[in-house]
mmCIF file with all atom_site columns, C-alpha atoms in Angstrom:
data_model
loop_
_atom_site.group_PDB
_atom_site.id
_atom_site.type_symbol
_atom_site.label_atom_id
_atom_site.label_alt_id
_atom_site.label_comp_id
_atom_site.label_asym_id
_atom_site.label_entity_id
_atom_site.label_seq_id
_atom_site.pdbx_PDB_ins_code
_atom_site.Cartn_x
_atom_site.Cartn_y
_atom_site.Cartn_z
_atom_site.occupancy
_atom_site.B_iso_or_equiv
_atom_site.pdbx_formal_charge
_atom_site.auth_seq_id
_atom_site.auth_comp_id
_atom_site.auth_asym_id
_atom_site.auth_atom_id
_atom_site.pdbx_PDB_model_num
ATOM 1  C CA . MET M 1 1  ? 0.594   -9.780  -0.661  1.00 84.00 ? 487 MET M CA 1
ATOM 2  C CA . ILE M 1 2  ? -0.577  -10.258 -4.216  1.00 90.00 ? 488 ILE M CA 1
ATOM 3  C CA . ALA M 1 3  ? 1.677   -8.026  -6.023  1.00 88.00 ? 489 ALA M CA 1
ATOM 4  C CA . ALA M 1 4  ? 4.259   -4.901  -5.687  1.00 88.00 ? 490 ALA M CA 1
ATOM 5  C CA . ILE M 1 5  ? 2.924   -2.582  -8.625  1.00 87.00 ? 491 ILE M CA 1
ATOM 6  C CA . ARG M 1 6  ? 5.685   0.534   -9.356  1.00 85.00 ? 492 ARG M CA 1
ATOM 7  C CA . ASP M 1 7  ? 3.936   3.672   -10.639 1.00 80.00 ? 493 ASP M CA 1
ATOM 8  C CA . PRO M 1 8  ? 6.585   6.090   -11.450 1.00 79.00 ? 494 PRO M CA 1
ATOM 9  C CA . THR M 1 9  ? 3.859   8.857   -12.193 1.00 82.00 ? 495 THR M CA 1
ATOM 10 C CA . ALA M 1 10 ? 2.265   8.448   -8.417  1.00 80.00 ? 496 ALA M CA 1
ATOM 11 C CA . THR M 1 11 ? 2.106   11.600  -6.147  1.00 81.00 ? 497 THR M CA 1
ATOM 12 C CA . TYR M 1 12 ? 1.931   9.640   -3.102  1.00 81.00 ? 498 TYR M CA 1
ATOM 13 C CA . ALA M 1 13 ? 3.904   6.647   -3.443  1.00 85.00 ? 499 ALA M CA 1
ATOM 14 C CA . PRO M 1 14 ? 6.365   5.211   -6.124  1.00 83.00 ? 500 PRO M CA 1
ATOM 15 C CA . VAL M 1 15 ? 5.282   1.478   -5.160  1.00 88.00 ? 501 VAL M CA 1
ATOM 16 C CA . LEU M 1 16 ? 1.785   -0.042  -4.015  1.00 89.00 ? 502 LEU M CA 1
ATOM 17 C CA . LEU M 1 17 ? 1.772   -3.483  -2.094  1.00 92.00 ? 503 LEU M CA 1
ATOM 18 C CA . ALA M 1 18 ? -1.413  -4.898  -3.160  1.00 91.00 ? 504 ALA M CA 1
ATOM 19 C CA . LEU M 1 19 ? -3.164  -7.441  -0.857  1.00 92.00 ? 505 LEU M CA 1
ATOM 20 C CA . GLY M 1 20 ? -5.937  -10.036 -1.288  1.00 90.00 ? 506 GLY M CA 1
ATOM 21 C CA . ALA M 1 21 ? -8.550  -7.787  0.516   1.00 90.00 ? 507 ALA M CA 1
ATOM 22 C CA . HIS M 1 22 ? -10.835 -5.456  -0.908  1.00 90.00 ? 508 HIS M CA 1
ATOM 23 C CA . SER M 1 23 ? -12.364 -1.840  -0.010  1.00 89.00 ? 509 SER M CA 1
ATOM 24 C CA . ASP M 1 24 ? -15.466 -1.537  1.574   1.00 87.00 ? 510 ASP M CA 1
ATOM 25 C CA . THR M 1 25 ? -16.019 1.696   -0.054  1.00 87.00 ? 511 THR M CA 1
ATOM 26 C CA . TYR M 1 26 ? -14.768 1.182   -3.461  1.00 88.00 ? 512 TYR M CA 1
ATOM 27 C CA . THR M 1 27 ? -15.977 -1.751  -5.860  1.00 89.00 ? 513 THR M CA 1
ATOM 28 C CA . THR M 1 28 ? -13.588 -0.790  -8.268  1.00 89.00 ? 514 THR M CA 1
ATOM 29 C CA . TYR M 1 29 ? -10.376 1.714   -8.365  1.00 82.00 ? 515 TYR M CA 1
ATOM 30 C CA . GLY M 1 30 ? -8.365  2.977   -11.342 1.00 78.00 ? 516 GLY M CA 1
ATOM 31 C CA . GLY M 1 31 ? -10.025 0.301   -13.433 1.00 84.00 ? 517 GLY M CA 1
ATOM 32 C CA . GLY M 1 32 ? -9.626  -2.632  -11.398 1.00 85.00 ? 518 GLY M CA 1
ATOM 33 C CA . PRO M 1 33 ? -11.410 -4.018  -8.455  1.00 90.00 ? 519 PRO M CA 1
ATOM 34 C CA . GLY M 1 34 ? -11.238 -1.787  -5.229  1.00 89.00 ? 520 GLY M CA 1
ATOM 35 C CA . THR M 1 35 ? -8.134  -3.850  -4.025  1.00 91.00 ? 521 THR M CA 1
ATOM 36 C CA . ILE M 1 36 ? -6.487  -2.755  -0.598  1.00 92.00 ? 522 ILE M CA 1
ATOM 37 C CA . GLY M 1 37 ? -2.635  -1.798  -0.738  1.00 91.00 ? 523 GLY M CA 1
ATOM 38 C CA . VAL M 1 38 ? 0.041   -0.465  1.411   1.00 93.00 ? 524 VAL M CA 1
ATOM 39 C CA . HIS M 1 39 ? 1.561   2.398   0.088   1.00 92.00 ? 525 HIS M CA 1
ATOM 40 C CA . GLY M 1 40 ? 3.096   5.702   1.478   1.00 91.00 ? 526 GLY M CA 1
ATOM 41 C CA . TRP M 1 41 ? 2.141   9.169   1.805   1.00 90.00 ? 527 TRP M CA 1
ATOM 42 C CA . PRO M 1 42 ? 3.417   12.577  1.757   1.00 87.00 ? 528 PRO M CA 1
ATOM 43 C CA . ASP M 1 43 ? 1.240   13.962  4.702   1.00 90.00 ? 529 ASP M CA 1
ATOM 44 C CA . PRO M 1 44 ? 2.360   12.369  8.013   1.00 91.00 ? 530 PRO M CA 1
ATOM 45 C CA . ALA M 1 45 ? -0.873  13.620  9.519   1.00 92.00 ? 531 ALA M CA 1
ATOM 46 C CA . VAL M 1 46 ? -2.852  10.411  8.280   1.00 90.00 ? 532 VAL M CA 1
ATOM 47 C CA . PHE M 1 47 ? -0.636  7.582   9.980   1.00 89.00 ? 533 PHE M CA 1
ATOM 48 C CA . GLY M 1 48 ? -2.344  6.139   12.768  1.00 85.00 ? 534 GLY M CA 1
ATOM 49 C CA . VAL M 1 49 ? -5.803  7.486   12.006  1.00 86.00 ? 535 VAL M CA 1
ATOM 50 C CA . ALA M 1 50 ? -8.517  6.136   10.171  1.00 84.00 ? 536 ALA M CA 1
ATOM 51 C CA . SER M 1 51 ? -8.013  8.482   6.813   1.00 82.00 ? 537 SER M CA 1
ATOM 52 C CA . SER M 1 52 ? -8.589  6.226   4.240   1.00 84.00 ? 538 SER M CA 1
ATOM 53 C CA . ASP M 1 53 ? -11.180 4.162   2.257   1.00 80.00 ? 539 ASP M CA 1
ATOM 54 C CA . GLY M 1 54 ? -9.227  0.879   2.921   1.00 83.00 ? 540 GLY M CA 1
ATOM 55 C CA . CYS M 1 55 ? -5.439  1.370   1.636   1.00 89.00 ? 541 CYS M CA 1
ATOM 56 C CA . ILE M 1 56 ? -2.857  0.970   4.786   1.00 91.00 ? 542 ILE M CA 1
ATOM 57 C CA . ARG M 1 57 ? -0.773  4.527   4.643   1.00 92.00 ? 543 ARG M CA 1
ATOM 58 C CA . VAL M 1 58 ? 2.985   3.798   5.748   1.00 92.00 ? 544 VAL M CA 1
ATOM 59 C CA . PRO M 1 59 ? 6.019   6.226   6.090   1.00 92.00 ? 545 PRO M CA 1
ATOM 60 C CA . ALA M 1 60 ? 8.545   6.282   3.486   1.00 90.00 ? 546 ALA M CA 1
ATOM 61 C CA . ASP M 1 61 ? 10.866  4.931   5.635   1.00 92.00 ? 547 ASP M CA 1
ATOM 62 C CA . ALA M 1 62 ? 8.149   1.756   6.461   1.00 91.00 ? 548 ALA M CA 1
ATOM 63 C CA . LEU M 1 63 ? 7.629   1.489   2.711   1.00 91.00 ? 549 LEU M CA 1
ATOM 64 C CA . HIS M 1 64 ? 11.540  1.337   1.745   1.00 90.00 ? 550 HIS M CA 1
ATOM 65 C CA . THR M 1 65 ? 11.731  -1.489  4.335   1.00 90.00 ? 551 THR M CA 1
ATOM 66 C CA . LEU M 1 66 ? 8.441   -3.452  2.702   1.00 89.00 ? 552 LEU M CA 1
ATOM 67 C CA . THR M 1 67 ? 10.246  -2.909  -0.783  1.00 88.00 ? 553 THR M CA 1
ATOM 68 C CA . THR M 1 68 ? 13.828  -3.344  -0.387  1.00 89.00 ? 554 THR M CA 1
ATOM 69 C CA . SER M 1 69 ? 14.130  -6.095  2.352   1.00 85.00 ? 555 SER M CA 1
ATOM 70 C CA . HIS M 1 70 ? 13.884  -9.268  0.410   1.00 85.00 ? 556 HIS M CA 1
ATOM 71 C CA . GLY M 1 71 ? 17.472  -8.843  -1.166  1.00 86.00 ? 557 GLY M CA 1
ATOM 72 C CA . GLY M 1 72 ? 16.628  -5.684  -2.573  1.00 85.00 ? 558 GLY M CA 1
ATOM 73 C CA . SER M 1 73 ? 13.199  -6.596  -3.793  1.00 85.00 ? 559 SER M CA 1
ATOM 74 C CA . PRO M 1 74 ? 9.805   -6.265  -2.831  1.00 86.00 ? 560 PRO M CA 1
ATOM 75 C CA . ILE M 1 75 ? 8.298   -8.719  -0.157  1.00 86.00 ? 561 ILE M CA 1
ATOM 76 C CA . PRO M 1 76 ? 7.403   -11.475 -2.558  1.00 88.00 ? 562 PRO M CA 1
ATOM 77 C CA . ALA M 1 77 ? 3.586   -12.202 -3.480  1.00 88.00 ? 563 ALA M CA 1
ATOM 78 C CA . GLY M 1 78 ? 1.660   -14.715 -1.843  1.00 90.00 ? 564 GLY M CA 1
ATOM 79 C CA . THR M 1 79 ? 3.297   -13.290 1.917   1.00 89.00 ? 565 THR M CA 1
ATOM 80 C CA . THR M 1 80 ? 1.121   -13.597 4.432   1.00 90.00 ? 566 THR M CA 1
ATOM 81 C CA . VAL M 1 81 ? 0.270   -9.809  6.097   1.00 86.00 ? 567 VAL M CA 1
ATOM 82 C CA . LEU M 1 82 ? -1.157  -9.235  9.156   1.00 84.00 ? 568 LEU M CA 1
ATOM 83 C CA . ILE M 1 83 ? -2.903  -5.975  9.685   1.00 80.00 ? 569 ILE M CA 1
ATOM 84 C CA . ARG M 1 84 ? -3.660  -5.067  13.235  1.00 77.00 ? 570 ARG M CA 1
#
């Protein structure tokens, strides 16, 4: 993981965990590179299916664990993330 980005205006999740990988679909996104992230999503129908352009969508409880499991803070930048 390279960063935990908090966006209180986001409608899909309050926190995005940016990874060091990039989307095959987007070369840019939101004014920056097409970085893949881990974030929540309001519709549970997307979990476990290929329904994004690179990001990993997780349930709110999983995102909460990832963003508070290190003494109340997100997992530290530089943490290796293995996606299977």
